[in-house]
GROMACS .gro file of C-alpha atoms in nm:
model
  373
    1MET     CA    1   0.000   0.000   0.000
    2GLN     CA    2   0.128   0.348  -0.085
    3ARG     CA    3   0.208   0.544   0.227
    4THR     CA    4   0.212   0.909   0.327
    5GLY     CA    5   0.558   1.059   0.322
    6PHE     CA    6   0.699   1.294   0.584
    7PHE     CA    7   0.985   1.509   0.457
    8TRP     CA    8   1.200   1.699   0.704
    9HIS     CA    9   1.559   1.793   0.780
   10GLU     CA   10   1.729   1.931   1.091
   11ARG     CA   11   1.908   2.193   0.882
   12CYS     CA   12   1.578   2.372   0.823
   13PHE     CA   13   1.551   2.440   1.195
   14TRP     CA   14   1.887   2.619   1.191
   15HIS     CA   15   1.772   2.918   0.985
   16ASP     CA   16   1.812   3.231   1.198
   17PRO     CA   17   1.635   3.549   1.083
   18GLY     CA   18   1.777   3.742   1.378
   19ALA     CA   19   1.634   3.875   1.704
   20ILE     CA   20   1.348   4.080   1.559
   21GLY     CA   21   1.040   3.950   1.743
   22VAL     CA   22   0.722   4.022   1.549
   23PHE     CA   23   0.892   4.296   1.349
   24SER     CA   24   1.063   4.286   1.010
   25SER     CA   25   1.396   4.429   1.128
   26PRO     CA   26   1.569   4.537   1.450
   27GLY     CA   27   1.542   4.894   1.574
   28GLU     CA   28   1.676   5.130   1.839
   29TYR     CA   29   1.374   5.091   2.065
   30LEU     CA   30   1.304   4.724   1.999
   31GLN     CA   31   1.443   4.504   2.273
   32PRO     CA   32   1.584   4.198   2.096
   33GLN     CA   33   1.373   3.885   2.117
   34PRO     CA   34   1.346   3.564   1.914
   35ALA     CA   35   1.181   3.610   1.577
   36SER     CA   36   0.819   3.503   1.535
   37GLU     CA   37   0.933   3.279   1.251
   38SER     CA   38   1.125   3.051   1.486
   39PRO     CA   39   1.205   2.680   1.461
   40GLU     CA   40   1.008   2.590   1.771
   41SER     CA   41   0.662   2.548   1.619
   42LYS     CA   42   0.804   2.311   1.357
   43ARG     CA   43   1.033   2.125   1.594
   44ARG     CA   44   0.748   2.079   1.841
   45LEU     CA   45   0.528   1.943   1.562
   46LYS     CA   46   0.787   1.682   1.471
   47ASN     CA   47   0.833   1.598   1.840
   48LEU     CA   48   0.457   1.554   1.883
   49LEU     CA   49   0.452   1.313   1.588
   50GLU     CA   50   0.727   1.114   1.760
   51VAL     CA   51   0.557   1.105   2.098
   52SER     CA   52   0.213   1.014   1.962
   53GLY     CA   53   0.357   0.742   1.741
   54LEU     CA   54   0.205   0.889   1.426
   55ILE     CA   55   0.548   0.926   1.269
   56ASP     CA   56   0.574   0.545   1.264
   57ALA     CA   57   0.281   0.536   1.021
   58LEU     CA   58   0.466   0.769   0.783
   59GLU     CA   59   0.751   0.712   0.541
   60VAL     CA   60   1.018   0.950   0.668
   61ARG     CA   61   1.255   1.093   0.409
   62LYS     CA   62   1.544   1.341   0.429
   63PRO     CA   63   1.611   1.446   0.068
   64PRO     CA   64   1.898   1.664  -0.053
   65ALA     CA   65   1.884   2.041  -0.081
   66ALA     CA   66   1.760   2.205  -0.399
   67ASP     CA   67   2.029   2.276  -0.656
   68ASN     CA   68   2.068   2.599  -0.849
   69GLU     CA   69   1.917   2.449  -1.163
   70ALA     CA   70   1.591   2.382  -0.982
   71LEU     CA   71   1.591   2.723  -0.813
   72ALA     CA   72   1.662   2.903  -1.140
   73ARG     CA   73   1.339   2.775  -1.295
   74PHE     CA   74   1.162   3.029  -1.072
   75HIS     CA   75   1.416   3.273  -0.929
   76THR     CA   76   1.627   3.519  -1.127
   77PRO     CA   77   2.007   3.480  -1.136
   78ARG     CA   78   2.048   3.827  -0.986
   79TYR     CA   79   1.834   3.739  -0.685
   80LEU     CA   80   2.011   3.408  -0.623
   81GLU     CA   81   2.346   3.585  -0.645
   82ALA     CA   82   2.227   3.844  -0.391
   83LEU     CA   83   2.131   3.568  -0.148
   84GLU     CA   84   2.471   3.406  -0.193
   85ALA     CA   85   2.645   3.736  -0.129
   86GLY     CA   86   2.445   3.801   0.186
   87SER     CA   87   2.513   3.450   0.307
   88GLN     CA   88   2.888   3.506   0.265
   89VAL     CA   89   2.873   3.830   0.466
   90GLY     CA   90   2.661   3.660   0.731
   91ILE     CA   91   2.363   3.894   0.731
   92GLY     CA   92   2.112   4.018   0.474
   93ASP     CA   93   1.750   4.066   0.376
   94GLY     CA   94   1.575   3.903   0.084
   95GLY     CA   95   1.419   4.239   0.012
   96ASP     CA   96   1.094   4.282   0.207
   97CYS     CA   97   1.067   4.150   0.563
   98ALA     CA   98   1.291   3.853   0.488
   99PRO     CA   99   1.603   3.894   0.706
  100PHE     CA  100   1.859   3.617   0.729
  101THR     CA  101   2.197   3.534   0.878
  102ALA     CA  102   2.481   3.294   0.805
  103GLY     CA  103   2.349   2.946   0.729
  104SER     CA  104   2.004   3.067   0.629
  105LEU     CA  105   2.054   3.013   0.258
  106ALA     CA  106   2.162   2.653   0.320
  107ALA     CA  107   1.845   2.605   0.524
  108ALA     CA  108   1.633   2.767   0.253
  109LYS     CA  109   1.781   2.540  -0.014
  110GLN     CA  110   1.713   2.242   0.210
  111SER     CA  111   1.355   2.363   0.261
  112ALA     CA  112   1.301   2.390  -0.114
  113GLY     CA  113   1.455   2.045  -0.150
  114LEU     CA  114   1.193   1.901   0.082
  115ALA     CA  115   0.912   2.045  -0.132
  116ILE     CA  116   1.074   1.925  -0.455
  117ALA     CA  117   1.118   1.571  -0.324
  118ALA     CA  118   0.765   1.553  -0.180
  119VAL     CA  119   0.602   1.667  -0.505
  120ASP     CA  120   0.830   1.441  -0.709
  121ALA     CA  121   0.754   1.129  -0.502
  122VAL     CA  122   0.378   1.181  -0.512
  123ALA     CA  123   0.375   1.273  -0.881
  124ARG     CA  124   0.570   0.955  -0.963
  125GLY     CA  125   0.331   0.742  -0.758
  126GLU     CA  126   0.596   0.636  -0.507
  127LEU     CA  127   0.384   0.784  -0.227
  128ARG     CA  128   0.012   0.836  -0.200
  129SER     CA  129   0.051   1.176  -0.034
  130ALA     CA  130   0.318   1.374   0.146
  131TYR     CA  131   0.384   1.640   0.407
  132ALA     CA  132   0.694   1.860   0.378
  133LEU     CA  133   0.797   2.031   0.702
  134CYS     CA  134   0.959   2.327   0.529
  135ARG     CA  135   1.143   2.612   0.699
  136PRO     CA  136   1.197   2.886   0.607
  137PRO     CA  137   0.853   2.911   0.449
  138GLY     CA  138   0.818   3.006   0.084
  139HIS     CA  139   0.475   3.127  -0.023
  140HIS     CA  140   0.564   3.499  -0.019
  141ALA     CA  141   0.892   3.469  -0.212
  142GLU     CA  142   0.879   3.605  -0.566
  143ALA     CA  143   1.117   3.547  -0.857
  144ASP     CA  144   1.345   3.837  -0.768
  145LEU     CA  145   1.239   3.921  -0.413
  146GLY     CA  146   1.226   3.759  -0.073
  147ARG     CA  147   0.922   3.862   0.130
  148GLY     CA  148   0.750   3.791   0.458
  149PHE     CA  149   1.007   3.553   0.616
  150CYS     CA  150   1.037   3.366   0.281
  151LEU     CA  151   1.364   3.343   0.090
  152LEU     CA  152   1.289   3.081  -0.177
  153GLY     CA  153   0.957   2.988  -0.334
  154ASN     CA  154   0.930   2.629  -0.215
  155ILE     CA  155   0.605   2.546  -0.395
  156PRO     CA  156   0.672   2.724  -0.727
  157VAL     CA  157   1.019   2.567  -0.741
  158ALA     CA  158   0.875   2.221  -0.670
  159VAL     CA  159   0.589   2.251  -0.918
  160MET     CA  160   0.813   2.388  -1.192
  161HIS     CA  161   1.059   2.104  -1.131
  162ALA     CA  162   0.785   1.839  -1.164
  163ARG     CA  163   0.646   1.997  -1.478
  164ALA     CA  164   0.990   2.027  -1.635
  165LEU     CA  165   1.033   1.652  -1.585
  166GLY     CA  166   0.692   1.586  -1.739
  167LEU     CA  167   0.554   1.434  -1.418
  168VAL     CA  168   0.245   1.656  -1.408
  169ARG     CA  169   0.073   1.904  -1.637
  170ARG     CA  170  -0.217   2.056  -1.444
  171VAL     CA  171  -0.155   2.149  -1.081
  172ALA     CA  172  -0.389   2.311  -0.828
  173ILE     CA  173  -0.230   2.505  -0.541
  174LEU     CA  174  -0.449   2.588  -0.241
  175ASP     CA  175  -0.302   2.832   0.012
  176TRP     CA  176  -0.485   2.858   0.346
  177ASP     CA  177  -0.213   3.049   0.528
  178VAL     CA  178  -0.364   3.358   0.691
  179HIS     CA  179  -0.152   3.576   0.463
  180HIS     CA  180  -0.198   3.603   0.087
  181GLY     CA  181  -0.009   3.350  -0.124
  182ASN     CA  182   0.142   3.614  -0.348
  183GLY     CA  183   0.440   3.398  -0.446
  184GLN     CA  184   0.234   3.128  -0.613
  185GLN     CA  185   0.009   3.390  -0.769
  186ALA     CA  186   0.303   3.574  -0.923
  187ALA     CA  187   0.471   3.255  -1.042
  188PHE     CA  188   0.171   3.126  -1.239
  189TYR     CA  189  -0.041   3.434  -1.304
  190ASP     CA  190  -0.053   3.382  -1.681
  191ASP     CA  191  -0.047   3.001  -1.675
  192PRO     CA  192  -0.380   2.827  -1.747
  193ASP     CA  193  -0.248   2.490  -1.628
  194VAL     CA  194  -0.175   2.596  -1.269
  195PHE     CA  195  -0.478   2.698  -1.064
  196THR     CA  196  -0.379   2.908  -0.762
  197VAL     CA  197  -0.627   2.964  -0.478
  198SER     CA  198  -0.559   3.170  -0.167
  199VAL     CA  199  -0.801   3.207   0.125
  200HIS     CA  200  -0.658   3.459   0.367
  201GLN     CA  201  -0.724   3.749   0.599
  202ALA     CA  202  -0.797   4.056   0.390
  203GLY     CA  203  -0.540   4.334   0.394
  204ASN     CA  204  -0.290   4.163   0.623
  205TYR     CA  205   0.027   4.083   0.424
  206PRO     CA  206   0.121   4.176   0.161
  207LEU     CA  207  -0.093   4.488   0.169
  208GLU     CA  208  -0.097   4.540  -0.209
  209THR     CA  209  -0.199   4.190  -0.320
  210GLY     CA  210  -0.470   3.933  -0.253
  211ASN     CA  211  -0.783   4.107  -0.379
  212PHE     CA  212  -1.065   3.911  -0.537
  213GLU     CA  213  -1.032   4.093  -0.868
  214GLU     CA  214  -0.684   3.948  -0.921
  215ARG     CA  215  -0.796   3.663  -1.146
  216GLY     CA  216  -0.491   3.598  -1.362
  217GLU     CA  217  -0.396   3.746  -1.697
  218GLY     CA  218  -0.366   3.641  -2.059
  219GLU     CA  219  -0.423   3.269  -2.103
  220GLY     CA  220  -0.421   3.237  -1.725
  221ARG     CA  221  -0.728   3.456  -1.679
  222GLY     CA  222  -0.957   3.274  -1.435
  223ALA     CA  223  -0.683   3.043  -1.305
  224ASN     CA  224  -0.620   3.253  -0.995
  225LEU     CA  225  -0.873   3.288  -0.715
  226ASN     CA  226  -0.833   3.505  -0.406
  227LEU     CA  227  -1.076   3.492  -0.116
  228PRO     CA  228  -0.979   3.777   0.119
  229LEU     CA  229  -1.191   3.706   0.426
  230PRO     CA  230  -1.268   3.976   0.685
  231PRO     CA  231  -1.069   3.960   1.010
  232GLY     CA  232  -1.242   3.755   1.277
  233CYS     CA  233  -1.360   3.471   1.054
  234GLY     CA  234  -1.400   3.142   1.237
  235ILE     CA  235  -1.491   2.783   1.172
  236GLY     CA  236  -1.827   2.862   1.010
  237ALA     CA  237  -1.681   3.111   0.762
  238TYR     CA  238  -1.398   2.881   0.655
  239ARG     CA  239  -1.638   2.588   0.626
  240TYR     CA  240  -1.863   2.796   0.399
  241ALA     CA  241  -1.568   2.915   0.187
  242MET     CA  242  -1.452   2.557   0.141
  243SER     CA  243  -1.790   2.408   0.052
  244GLU     CA  244  -1.924   2.690  -0.166
  245LEU     CA  245  -1.613   2.820  -0.340
  246ILE     CA  246  -1.286   2.635  -0.292
  247LEU     CA  247  -1.375   2.267  -0.324
  248PRO     CA  248  -1.599   2.309  -0.631
  249ALA     CA  249  -1.330   2.520  -0.799
  250LEU     CA  250  -1.059   2.262  -0.732
  251GLU     CA  251  -1.274   1.979  -0.863
  252ALA     CA  252  -1.378   2.172  -1.175
  253PHE     CA  253  -1.012   2.235  -1.260
  254GLU     CA  254  -0.940   1.859  -1.273
  255PRO     CA  255  -0.575   1.876  -1.167
  256ASP     CA  256  -0.314   1.602  -1.192
  257LEU     CA  257  -0.188   1.701  -0.845
  258ILE     CA  258  -0.303   1.920  -0.557
  259VAL     CA  259  -0.051   2.108  -0.343
  260VAL     CA  260  -0.158   2.285  -0.022
  261ALA     CA  261   0.041   2.576   0.118
  262CYS     CA  262  -0.035   2.465   0.471
  263GLY     CA  263   0.001   2.759   0.707
  264TYR     CA  264  -0.148   2.750   1.056
  265ASP     CA  265  -0.159   3.122   1.129
  266ALA     CA  266  -0.537   3.128   1.079
  267CYS     CA  267  -0.557   2.949   1.413
  268ALA     CA  268  -0.707   3.133   1.709
  269LYS     CA  269  -0.377   3.141   1.898
  270ASP     CA  270  -0.160   3.301   1.630
  271PRO     CA  271   0.008   3.637   1.705
  272LEU     CA  272   0.019   3.747   1.339
  273GLY     CA  273  -0.336   3.664   1.231
  274LYS     CA  274  -0.686   3.753   1.348
  275MET     CA  275  -0.881   3.441   1.258
  276LEU     CA  276  -1.040   3.184   1.490
  277LEU     CA  277  -0.969   2.830   1.370
  278ASN     CA  278  -0.899   2.536   1.600
  279SER     CA  279  -0.698   2.225   1.520
  280ALA     CA  280  -1.008   2.029   1.420
  281ALA     CA  281  -1.085   2.287   1.150
  282PHE     CA  282  -0.749   2.222   0.986
  283GLY     CA  283  -0.814   1.850   1.004
  284GLU     CA  284  -1.155   1.898   0.844
  285MET     CA  285  -1.015   2.107   0.559
  286THR     CA  286  -0.751   1.841   0.498
  287ARG     CA  287  -1.016   1.569   0.487
  288GLN     CA  288  -1.217   1.770   0.233
  289VAL     CA  289  -0.922   1.841   0.003
  290LYS     CA  290  -0.811   1.479   0.029
  291ALA     CA  291  -1.155   1.371  -0.090
  292VAL     CA  292  -1.129   1.601  -0.393
  293ALA     CA  293  -0.784   1.461  -0.468
  294GLU     CA  294  -0.925   1.108  -0.454
  295ARG     CA  295  -1.191   1.200  -0.710
  296CYS     CA  296  -0.971   1.410  -0.940
  297CYS     CA  297  -0.613   1.290  -0.934
  298ASP     CA  298  -0.588   0.945  -0.775
  299GLY     CA  299  -0.534   1.098  -0.433
  300ARG     CA  300  -0.215   1.283  -0.526
  301LEU     CA  301  -0.188   1.547  -0.254
  302VAL     CA  302   0.114   1.728  -0.107
  303MET     CA  303   0.106   1.956   0.196
  304VAL     CA  304   0.390   2.207   0.229
  305HIS     CA  305   0.432   2.372   0.570
  306GLU     CA  306   0.413   2.752   0.557
  307GLY     CA  307   0.335   3.000   0.838
  308GLY     CA  308   0.204   2.956   1.191
  309TYR     CA  309   0.365   3.132   1.484
  310SER     CA  310   0.203   2.989   1.796
  311GLU     CA  311   0.475   2.759   1.923
  312GLY     CA  312   0.232   2.583   2.154
  313TYR     CA  313  -0.068   2.545   1.925
  314VAL     CA  314   0.079   2.479   1.578
  315PRO     CA  315   0.179   2.122   1.676
  316PHE     CA  316  -0.183   2.029   1.749
  317CYS     CA  317  -0.298   2.177   1.418
  318GLY     CA  318  -0.022   2.003   1.225
  319HIS     CA  319  -0.085   1.669   1.394
  320ALA     CA  320  -0.454   1.689   1.301
  321VAL     CA  321  -0.361   1.759   0.938
  322ILE     CA  322  -0.104   1.481   0.910
  323ALA     CA  323  -0.332   1.225   1.078
  324GLU     CA  324  -0.604   1.302   0.822
  325LEU     CA  325  -0.356   1.298   0.537
  326ALA     CA  326  -0.229   0.954   0.641
  327GLY     CA  327  -0.573   0.817   0.728
  328SER     CA  328  -0.450   0.742   1.080
  329ALA     CA  329  -0.668   0.684   1.384
  330ILE     CA  330  -0.399   0.825   1.614
  331VAL     CA  331  -0.550   1.128   1.781
  332VAL     CA  332  -0.377   1.372   2.014
  333PRO     CA  333  -0.624   1.548   2.245
  334ASP     CA  334  -0.614   1.923   2.188
  335PRO     CA  335  -0.684   2.081   2.528
  336GLN     CA  336  -0.822   2.399   2.369
  337ASN     CA  337  -1.004   2.264   2.064
  338ASP     CA  338  -1.352   2.263   2.220
  339GLU     CA  339  -1.301   2.591   2.401
  340ILE     CA  340  -1.206   2.768   2.079
  341ALA     CA  341  -1.502   2.611   1.898
  342ALA     CA  342  -1.732   2.752   2.168
  343TRP     CA  343  -1.607   3.109   2.131
  344ALA     CA  344  -1.853   3.372   2.015
  345TYR     CA  345  -1.871   3.446   1.640
  346GLN     CA  346  -1.756   3.100   1.534
  347ASP     CA  347  -2.076   3.059   1.333
  348LEU     CA  348  -2.092   3.202   0.983
  349GLN     CA  349  -2.180   3.571   1.025
  350PRO     CA  350  -2.420   3.758   0.793
  351HIS     CA  351  -2.154   3.994   0.655
  352GLN     CA  352  -1.921   3.701   0.587
  353LYS     CA  353  -2.190   3.506   0.404
  354ALA     CA  354  -2.298   3.811   0.201
  355LEU     CA  355  -1.942   3.870   0.083
  356MET     CA  356  -1.885   3.509  -0.019
  357ASP     CA  357  -2.224   3.490  -0.187
  358GLU     CA  358  -2.126   3.795  -0.394
  359TRP     CA  359  -1.805   3.620  -0.499
  360HIS     CA  360  -1.998   3.303  -0.579
  361ALA     CA  361  -2.247   3.495  -0.794
  362TYR     CA  362  -1.969   3.669  -0.984
  363LEU     CA  363  -1.783   3.346  -1.055
  364HIS     CA  364  -2.097   3.187  -1.196
  365ARG     CA  365  -2.205   3.469  -1.426
  366ASP     CA  366  -2.187   3.400  -1.795
  367SER     CA  367  -2.060   3.749  -1.875
  368ASP     CA  368  -1.762   3.935  -1.728
  369PRO     CA  369  -1.898   4.262  -1.588
  370GLU     CA  370  -1.714   4.497  -1.360
  371GLU     CA  371  -1.547   4.318  -1.069
  372PRO     CA  372  -1.715   4.340  -0.727
  373GLN     CA  373  -1.547   4.569  -0.476
   0.00000   0.00000   0.00000
């Protein structure tokens, strides 16, 4: 029986963006503190898999780092050279809120290597599905710019690698990180064979991207879908977005492979997001996407770890996702799952429903009138 792969490497945990806390760079009046994008949430997730025994149900792989040929399919030579130069000096910034220190580029290449190997193994049929515990994350990185803690575009690099080898043609990328998946959008904005979907908190990061009217261009028009949800959305709003908009769109696209940019910063405990999900919600979304993958592409599904900055709560969210992905009955009790579910405003709110119904109506019109605001 094909198993679920778990791709990780200790080197990814050694990336150090510097002592910047929740900020993008140090400052005179900012007392140094560990960066929000720290290794602890990822390390604790792996540790929880070990302690629960779930890791024994997975095929654990530690693939090599990405080489420059793979990176150059997405990133410009000038940008890769700038990263190398900063790595030699021992300190740098990818360009926009993406600081790094010595050793970070090696970690970023290793992170991209995890995504490449996970997509490759699933596309070849060696594994049924896979989870790549990537760090640093990648969904904000653009071809010539690092952004939002991301140095290299893990998912675009992996998808471009698989397509270059002829392993897949049509790929759907779903990003449920609380921040807009601008990296995937930019990478495939004019490509009709890669469907990029991002459900995120409106107007969080980046500020200038992620609006509904960004639908792709040229031949790729209609192959990009942004769902910028209002701050404060909870389980009911995400459930409605999945059932009414995301899942039907994924299924209609008929991909050869589905990749999920799996961020956990839409959880209720995250310091950089204002959404209200619990760990069970992430498990439910995984179960739904897995069902679409079973119907559309023989179950080929890859989850690539992105954001999530609650060191204590991310492990419970990640464990719920990986258990669903692997079809495992191993459950770790989340001590705050039910409490979060009982919070006020977890039900779908009227203004949330009205906004998504407007999007739904627009997407199903025969004509192409002015975009909704």
